Short mmCIF file of C-alpha atoms in Angstrom, two decimals:
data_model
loop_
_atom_site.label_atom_id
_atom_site.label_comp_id
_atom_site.label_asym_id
_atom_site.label_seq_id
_atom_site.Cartn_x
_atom_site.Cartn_y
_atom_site.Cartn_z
CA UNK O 1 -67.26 -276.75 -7.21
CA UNK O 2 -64.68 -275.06 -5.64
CA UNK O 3 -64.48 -272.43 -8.37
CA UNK O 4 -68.32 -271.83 -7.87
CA UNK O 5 -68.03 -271.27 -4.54
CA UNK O 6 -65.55 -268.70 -4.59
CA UNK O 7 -67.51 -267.19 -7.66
CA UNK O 8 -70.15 -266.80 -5.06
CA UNK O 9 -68.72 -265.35 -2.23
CA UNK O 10 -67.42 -262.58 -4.45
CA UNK O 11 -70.35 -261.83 -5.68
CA UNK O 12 -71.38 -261.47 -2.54
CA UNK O 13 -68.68 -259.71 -0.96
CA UNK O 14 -68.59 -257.58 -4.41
CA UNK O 15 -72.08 -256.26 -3.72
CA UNK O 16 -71.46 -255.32 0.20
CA UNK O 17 -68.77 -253.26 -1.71
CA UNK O 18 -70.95 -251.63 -4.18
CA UNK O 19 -73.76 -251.07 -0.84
CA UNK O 20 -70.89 -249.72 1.22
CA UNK O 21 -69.14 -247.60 -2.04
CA UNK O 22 -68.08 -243.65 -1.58
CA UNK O 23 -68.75 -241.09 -4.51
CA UNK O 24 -64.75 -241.12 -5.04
CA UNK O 25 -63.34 -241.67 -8.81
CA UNK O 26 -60.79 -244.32 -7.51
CA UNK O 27 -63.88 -246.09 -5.69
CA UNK O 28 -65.88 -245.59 -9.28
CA UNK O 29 -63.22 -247.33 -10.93
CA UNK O 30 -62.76 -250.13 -9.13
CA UNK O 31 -66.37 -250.92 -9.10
CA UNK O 32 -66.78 -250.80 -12.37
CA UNK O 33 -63.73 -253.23 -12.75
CA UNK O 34 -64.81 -255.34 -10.14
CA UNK O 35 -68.28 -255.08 -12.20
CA UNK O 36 -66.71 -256.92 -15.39
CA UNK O 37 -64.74 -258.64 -13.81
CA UNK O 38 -68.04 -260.58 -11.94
CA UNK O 39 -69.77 -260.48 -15.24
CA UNK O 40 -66.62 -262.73 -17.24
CA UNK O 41 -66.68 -264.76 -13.81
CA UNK O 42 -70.11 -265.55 -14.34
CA UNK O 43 -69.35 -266.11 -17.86
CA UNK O 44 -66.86 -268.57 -17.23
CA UNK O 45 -68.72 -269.89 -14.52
CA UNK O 46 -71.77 -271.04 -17.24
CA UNK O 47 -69.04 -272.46 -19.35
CA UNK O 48 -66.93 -274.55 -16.57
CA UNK O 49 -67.45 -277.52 -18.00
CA UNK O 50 -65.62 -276.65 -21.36
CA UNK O 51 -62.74 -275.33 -18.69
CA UNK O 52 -59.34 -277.22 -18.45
CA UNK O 53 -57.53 -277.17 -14.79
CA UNK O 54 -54.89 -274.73 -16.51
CA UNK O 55 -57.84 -271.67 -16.50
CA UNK O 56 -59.71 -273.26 -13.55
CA UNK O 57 -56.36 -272.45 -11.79
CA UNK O 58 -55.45 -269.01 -13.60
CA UNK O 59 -59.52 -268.35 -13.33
CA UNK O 60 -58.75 -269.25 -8.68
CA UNK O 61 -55.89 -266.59 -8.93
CA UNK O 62 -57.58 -264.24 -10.44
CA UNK O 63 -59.74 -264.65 -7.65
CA UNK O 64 -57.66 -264.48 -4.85
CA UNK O 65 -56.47 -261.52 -6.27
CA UNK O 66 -59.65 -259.61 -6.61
CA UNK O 67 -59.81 -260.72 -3.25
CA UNK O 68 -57.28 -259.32 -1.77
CA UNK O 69 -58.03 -255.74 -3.99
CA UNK O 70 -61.14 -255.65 -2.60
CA UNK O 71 -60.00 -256.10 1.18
CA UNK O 72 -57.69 -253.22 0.26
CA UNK O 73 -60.43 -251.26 -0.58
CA UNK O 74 -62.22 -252.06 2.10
CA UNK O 75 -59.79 -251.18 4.43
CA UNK O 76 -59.70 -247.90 2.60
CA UNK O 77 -63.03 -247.53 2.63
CA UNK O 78 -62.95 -247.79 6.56
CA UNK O 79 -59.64 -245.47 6.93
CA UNK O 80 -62.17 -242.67 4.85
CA UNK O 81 -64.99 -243.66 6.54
CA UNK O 82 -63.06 -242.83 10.21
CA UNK O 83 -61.67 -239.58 8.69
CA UNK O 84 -64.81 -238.53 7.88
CA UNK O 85 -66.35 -239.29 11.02
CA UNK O 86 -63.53 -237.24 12.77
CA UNK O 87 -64.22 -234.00 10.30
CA UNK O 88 -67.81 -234.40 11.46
CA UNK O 89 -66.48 -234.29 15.25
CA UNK O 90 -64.17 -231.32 15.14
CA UNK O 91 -66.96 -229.75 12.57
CA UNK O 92 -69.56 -230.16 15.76
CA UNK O 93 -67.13 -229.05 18.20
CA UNK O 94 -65.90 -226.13 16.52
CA UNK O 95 -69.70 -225.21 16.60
CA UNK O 96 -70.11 -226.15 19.80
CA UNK O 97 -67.10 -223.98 21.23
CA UNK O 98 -68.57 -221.49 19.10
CA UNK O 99 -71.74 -220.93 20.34
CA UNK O 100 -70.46 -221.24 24.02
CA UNK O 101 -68.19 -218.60 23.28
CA UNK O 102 -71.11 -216.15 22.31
CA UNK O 103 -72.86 -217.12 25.06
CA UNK O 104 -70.02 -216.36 27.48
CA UNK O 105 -69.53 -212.48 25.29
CA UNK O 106 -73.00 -212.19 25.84
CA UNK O 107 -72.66 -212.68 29.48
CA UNK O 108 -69.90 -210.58 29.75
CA UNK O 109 -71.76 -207.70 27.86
CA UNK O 110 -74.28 -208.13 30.36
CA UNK O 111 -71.91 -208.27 33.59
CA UNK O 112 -70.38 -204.91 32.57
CA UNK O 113 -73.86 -203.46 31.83
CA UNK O 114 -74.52 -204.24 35.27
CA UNK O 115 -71.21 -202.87 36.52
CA UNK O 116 -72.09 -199.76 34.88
CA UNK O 117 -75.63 -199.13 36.44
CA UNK O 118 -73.66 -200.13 39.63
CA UNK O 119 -71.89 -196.87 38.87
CA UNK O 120 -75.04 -195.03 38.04
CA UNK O 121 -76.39 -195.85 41.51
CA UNK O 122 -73.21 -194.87 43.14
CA UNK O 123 -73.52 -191.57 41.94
CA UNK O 124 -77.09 -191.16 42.65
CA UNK O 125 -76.11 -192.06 46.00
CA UNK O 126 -73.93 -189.08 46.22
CA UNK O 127 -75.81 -186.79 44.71
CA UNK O 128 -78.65 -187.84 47.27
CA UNK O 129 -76.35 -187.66 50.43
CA UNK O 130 -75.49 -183.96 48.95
CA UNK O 131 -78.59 -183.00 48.97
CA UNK O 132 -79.09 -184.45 52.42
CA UNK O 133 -76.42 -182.31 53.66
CA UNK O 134 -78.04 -179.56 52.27
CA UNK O 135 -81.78 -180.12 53.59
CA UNK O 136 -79.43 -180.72 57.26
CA UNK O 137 -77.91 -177.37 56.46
CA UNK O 138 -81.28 -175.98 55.96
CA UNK O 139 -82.81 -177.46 58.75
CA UNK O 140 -80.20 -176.12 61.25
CA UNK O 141 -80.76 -172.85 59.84
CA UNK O 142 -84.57 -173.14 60.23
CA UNK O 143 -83.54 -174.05 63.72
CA UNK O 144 -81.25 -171.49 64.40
CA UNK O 145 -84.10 -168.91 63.03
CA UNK O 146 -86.31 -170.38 65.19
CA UNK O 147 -84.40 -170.07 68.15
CA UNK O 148 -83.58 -166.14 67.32
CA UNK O 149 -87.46 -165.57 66.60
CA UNK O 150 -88.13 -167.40 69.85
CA UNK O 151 -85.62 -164.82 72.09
CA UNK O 152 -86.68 -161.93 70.29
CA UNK O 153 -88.75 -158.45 72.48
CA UNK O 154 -91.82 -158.22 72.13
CA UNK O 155 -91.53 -155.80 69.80
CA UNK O 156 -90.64 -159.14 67.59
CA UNK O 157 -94.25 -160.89 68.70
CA UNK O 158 -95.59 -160.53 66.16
CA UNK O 159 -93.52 -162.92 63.98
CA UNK O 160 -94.37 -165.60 67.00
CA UNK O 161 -97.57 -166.66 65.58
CA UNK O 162 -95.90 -168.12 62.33
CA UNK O 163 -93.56 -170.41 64.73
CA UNK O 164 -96.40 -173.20 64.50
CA UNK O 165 -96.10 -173.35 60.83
CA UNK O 166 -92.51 -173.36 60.85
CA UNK O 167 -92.48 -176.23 63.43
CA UNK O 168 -95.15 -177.75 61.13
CA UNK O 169 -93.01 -177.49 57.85
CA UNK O 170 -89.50 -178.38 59.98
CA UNK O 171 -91.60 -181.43 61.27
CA UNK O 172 -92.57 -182.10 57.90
CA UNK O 173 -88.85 -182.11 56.74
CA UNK O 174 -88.00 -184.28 59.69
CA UNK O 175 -90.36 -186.93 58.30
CA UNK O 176 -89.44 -186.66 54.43
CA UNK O 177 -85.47 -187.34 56.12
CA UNK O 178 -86.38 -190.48 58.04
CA UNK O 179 -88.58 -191.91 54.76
CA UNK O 180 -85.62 -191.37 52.50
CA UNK O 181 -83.32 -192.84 55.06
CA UNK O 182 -85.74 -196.01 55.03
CA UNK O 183 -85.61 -195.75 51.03
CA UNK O 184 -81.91 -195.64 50.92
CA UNK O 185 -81.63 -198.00 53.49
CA UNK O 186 -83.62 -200.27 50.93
CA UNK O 187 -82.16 -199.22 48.28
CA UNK O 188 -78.74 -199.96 49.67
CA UNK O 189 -79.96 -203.69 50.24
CA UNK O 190 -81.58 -203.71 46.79
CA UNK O 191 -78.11 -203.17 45.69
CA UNK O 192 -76.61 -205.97 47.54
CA UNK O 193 -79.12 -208.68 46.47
CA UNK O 194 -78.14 -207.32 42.97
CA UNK O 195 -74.19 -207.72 43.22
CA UNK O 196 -75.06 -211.37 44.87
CA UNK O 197 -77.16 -211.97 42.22
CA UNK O 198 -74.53 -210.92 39.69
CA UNK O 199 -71.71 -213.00 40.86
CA UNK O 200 -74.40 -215.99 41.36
CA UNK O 201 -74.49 -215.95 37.85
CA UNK O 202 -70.89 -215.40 37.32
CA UNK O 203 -70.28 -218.61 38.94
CA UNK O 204 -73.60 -220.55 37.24
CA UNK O 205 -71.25 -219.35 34.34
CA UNK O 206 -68.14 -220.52 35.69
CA UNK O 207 -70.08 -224.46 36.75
CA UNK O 208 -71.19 -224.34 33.02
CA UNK O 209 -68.23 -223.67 31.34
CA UNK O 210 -66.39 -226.56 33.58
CA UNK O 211 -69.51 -229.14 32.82
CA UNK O 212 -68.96 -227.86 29.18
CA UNK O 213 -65.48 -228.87 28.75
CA UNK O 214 -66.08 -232.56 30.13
CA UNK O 215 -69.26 -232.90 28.04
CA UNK O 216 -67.37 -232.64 24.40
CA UNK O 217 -68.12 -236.59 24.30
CA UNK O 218 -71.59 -236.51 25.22
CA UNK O 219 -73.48 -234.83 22.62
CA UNK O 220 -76.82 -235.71 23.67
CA UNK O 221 -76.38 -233.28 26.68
CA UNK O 222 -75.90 -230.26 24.04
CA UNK O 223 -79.51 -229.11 24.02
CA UNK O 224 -79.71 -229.23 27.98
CA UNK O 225 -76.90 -226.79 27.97
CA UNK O 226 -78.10 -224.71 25.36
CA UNK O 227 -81.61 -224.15 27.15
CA UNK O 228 -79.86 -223.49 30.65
CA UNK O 229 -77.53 -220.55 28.72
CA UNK O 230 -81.30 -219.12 27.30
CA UNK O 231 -82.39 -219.48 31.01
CA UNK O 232 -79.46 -217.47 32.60
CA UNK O 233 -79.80 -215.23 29.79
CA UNK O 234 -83.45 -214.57 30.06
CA UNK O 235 -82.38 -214.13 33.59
CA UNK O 236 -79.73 -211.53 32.94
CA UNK O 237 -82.03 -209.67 30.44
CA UNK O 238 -84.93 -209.39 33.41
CA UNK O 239 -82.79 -208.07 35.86
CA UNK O 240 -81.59 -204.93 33.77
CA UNK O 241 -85.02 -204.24 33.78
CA UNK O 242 -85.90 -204.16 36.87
CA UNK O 243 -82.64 -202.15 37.51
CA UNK O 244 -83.97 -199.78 35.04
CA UNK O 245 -87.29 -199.16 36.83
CA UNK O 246 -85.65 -198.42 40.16
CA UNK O 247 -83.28 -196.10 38.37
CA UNK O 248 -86.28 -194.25 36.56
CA UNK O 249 -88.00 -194.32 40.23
CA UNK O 250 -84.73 -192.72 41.56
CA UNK O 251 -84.93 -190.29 39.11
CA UNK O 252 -88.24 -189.38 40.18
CA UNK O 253 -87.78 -189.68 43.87
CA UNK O 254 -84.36 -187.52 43.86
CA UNK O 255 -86.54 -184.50 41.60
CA UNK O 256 -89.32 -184.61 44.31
CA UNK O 257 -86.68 -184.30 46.94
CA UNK O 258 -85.10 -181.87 44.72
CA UNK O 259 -88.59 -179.63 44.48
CA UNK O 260 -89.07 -180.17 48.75
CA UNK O 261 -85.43 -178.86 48.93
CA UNK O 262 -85.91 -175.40 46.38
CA UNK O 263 -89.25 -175.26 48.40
CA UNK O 264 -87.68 -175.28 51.81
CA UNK O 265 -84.83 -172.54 50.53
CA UNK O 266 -87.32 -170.17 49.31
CA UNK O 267 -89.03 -170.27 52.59
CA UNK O 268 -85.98 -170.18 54.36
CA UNK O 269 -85.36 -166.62 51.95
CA UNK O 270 -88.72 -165.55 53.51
CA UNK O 271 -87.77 -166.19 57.20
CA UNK O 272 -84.96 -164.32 56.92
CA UNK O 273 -86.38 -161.30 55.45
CA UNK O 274 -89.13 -161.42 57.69
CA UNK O 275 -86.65 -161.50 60.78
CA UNK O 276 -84.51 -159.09 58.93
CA UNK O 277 -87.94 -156.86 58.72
CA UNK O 278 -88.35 -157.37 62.86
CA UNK O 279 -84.57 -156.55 63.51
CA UNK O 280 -85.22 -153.04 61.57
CA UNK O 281 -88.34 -152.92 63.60
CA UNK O 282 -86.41 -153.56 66.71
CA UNK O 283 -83.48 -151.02 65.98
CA UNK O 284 -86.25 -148.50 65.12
CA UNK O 285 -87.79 -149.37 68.63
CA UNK O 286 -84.48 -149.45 70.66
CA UNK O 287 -83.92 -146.15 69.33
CA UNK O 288 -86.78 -145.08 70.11
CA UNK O 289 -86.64 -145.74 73.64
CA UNK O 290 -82.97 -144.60 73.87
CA UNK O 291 -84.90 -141.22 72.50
CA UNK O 292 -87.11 -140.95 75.28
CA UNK O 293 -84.72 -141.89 77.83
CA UNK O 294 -82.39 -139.12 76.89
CA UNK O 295 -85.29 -136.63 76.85
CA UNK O 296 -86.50 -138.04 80.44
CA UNK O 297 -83.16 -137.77 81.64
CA UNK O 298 -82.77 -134.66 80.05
CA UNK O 299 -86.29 -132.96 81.39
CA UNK O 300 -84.86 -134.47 84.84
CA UNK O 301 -81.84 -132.45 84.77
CA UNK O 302 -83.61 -129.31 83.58
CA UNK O 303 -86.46 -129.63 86.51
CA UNK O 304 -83.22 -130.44 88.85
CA UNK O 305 -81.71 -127.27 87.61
CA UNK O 306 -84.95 -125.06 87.84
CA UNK O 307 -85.62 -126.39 91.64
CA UNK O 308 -81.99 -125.10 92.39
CA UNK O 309 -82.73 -121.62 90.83
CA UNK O 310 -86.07 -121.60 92.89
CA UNK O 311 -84.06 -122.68 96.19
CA UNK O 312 -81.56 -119.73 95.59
CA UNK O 313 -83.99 -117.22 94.48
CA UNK O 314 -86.20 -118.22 97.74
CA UNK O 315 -82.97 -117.57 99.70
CA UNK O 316 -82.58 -114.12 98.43
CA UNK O 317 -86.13 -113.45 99.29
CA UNK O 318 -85.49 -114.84 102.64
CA UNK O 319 -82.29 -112.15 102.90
CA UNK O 320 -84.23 -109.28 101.92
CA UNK O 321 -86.62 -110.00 104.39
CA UNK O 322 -84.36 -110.14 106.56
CA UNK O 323 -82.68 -106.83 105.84
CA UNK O 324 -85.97 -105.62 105.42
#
């Protein structure tokens, strides 16, 4: 009876075994040992009765035995079992740390991208504020031209009736300054939002990478993380955009102010010819007048000098009358 049951319970513990078996050849080996060794169990399990106590005892140590080989194995079995388990780990985390780390590159990419336009909008800027100083330039000229067409004779009246549509076009400037000082005003705080924005992420990045390094031991929080990188990089990806658009609307803004400036130079060129025109017209006059101011004073002394001839020759007459 005793025999019987141990028969049993390695049969039973001999199957677990086979359930729980690796694809190893050692493993292979010992179950197919362990195989024939259940099968002449069984055998001399049917023929027990034809047993002495000498084999019943020899047959229990054989047993205990196969017993204790197959807690060896099983403890084996486990040891594997746990090594495996902690390849699989360092297998996920190795993918894990990998994928972070191309999201962080990514990031990066994107962070000097945006340093870079940063750079492109700094020297928009001061290419615009050049060109500012030179509509200012302009515009004090236009003044100053104004001013000298305003003080001019009046041999210079006639260039007086275009003063309106000077003040008209230097009005006109006036305005075109004070929008793009709203627009760079804007622009300027466009600019700031976008730097915020930047570091906002750099620090979303920062949070992430912190709640990544304590989450290596909870792997059902991997998928969260993975959609909130897509999300800040979706995020990242929209914002270049938009920085694009108000680049290409710089662009076009700066070539219209560009135009209004080559516009306002060329009528600046005809301003000053035009007063140039009404200086030569005024030397011409001037000269003129100093002309008939040296004749006048001229004819004066002549008709001074002929009344003093008449005065002498009347005295003469007055003599000879006299001695007449």
């Amino acid at each position: 009876m005793i025999a019987k049951t141990a028969i049993d319970r390695i049969i039973g513990k001999g199957g677990l075994k086979s359930g729980n078996s690796r694809a190893g050849s050692g493993l292979d080996k010992a179950e197919r040992e362990g195989a024939a060794r259940r099968k002449s169990t069984e055998e001399a399990a049917t023929d027990k009765g034809k047993m002495t106590d000498p084999e019943r005892s020899g047959l229990l140590q054989k047993i205990l035995s196969l017993e204790k080989e197959k807690e060896k194995y099983s403890h084996l079995l486990g040891e594997k079992d746990r090594e495996i388990q902690n390849l699989k780990d360092k297998l996920r985390s190795k993918t894990k740390n990998s994928e972070v780390s191309l999201l962080q590159n990514q990031l990066e990419e994107k962070t000097k991208e945006a340093e870079r336009r940063e750079q492109l909008l700094c020297s928009l800027s001061e290419e615009i504020n050049r060109l500012k100083c030179n509509l200012s330039a302009t515009m004090a000229k236009c003044s100053d031209l104004e001013n000298k067409a305003s003080s001019t004779s009046q041999a210079s009246q006639e260039a007086a009736t275009n003063s309106s549509e000077v003040e008209r076009q230097l009005k006109d400037a006036l305005e075109k300054n004070q929008q793009w000082l709203l627009y760079d005003q804007q622009r300027e705080a466009y600019v700031r939002g976008l730097l915020g924005r930047i570091f906002e992420l750099e620090q979303k990045a920062e949070i992430v990478s912190q709640q990544e390094s304590k989450s290596n031991s909870e792997g059902h929080r991997q998928e969260e993380m993975q959609e909130y990188y897509n999300q800040l990089l979706l995020t990242a990806q929209r914002d270049p955009e938009t920085e694009r658009r108000t680049i290409t609307q710089l662009k076009s803004e700066l070539n219209e102010l560009k135009k209004t400036y080559e516009e306002t130079q060329r009528e600046m060129m005809s301003l000053n010819a035009l007063l140039q025109s009404q200086r030569v017209a005024e030397m011409r006059t001037q000269e003129n007048e100093n002309k008939i101011k040296e004749k006048a004073q001229r004819l004066k002394q002549e008709n001074e000098t002929i009344k003093e001839q008449l005065r002498e020759e009347k005295e003469k007459s007055e003599d000879l009358l006299c001695q007449v």
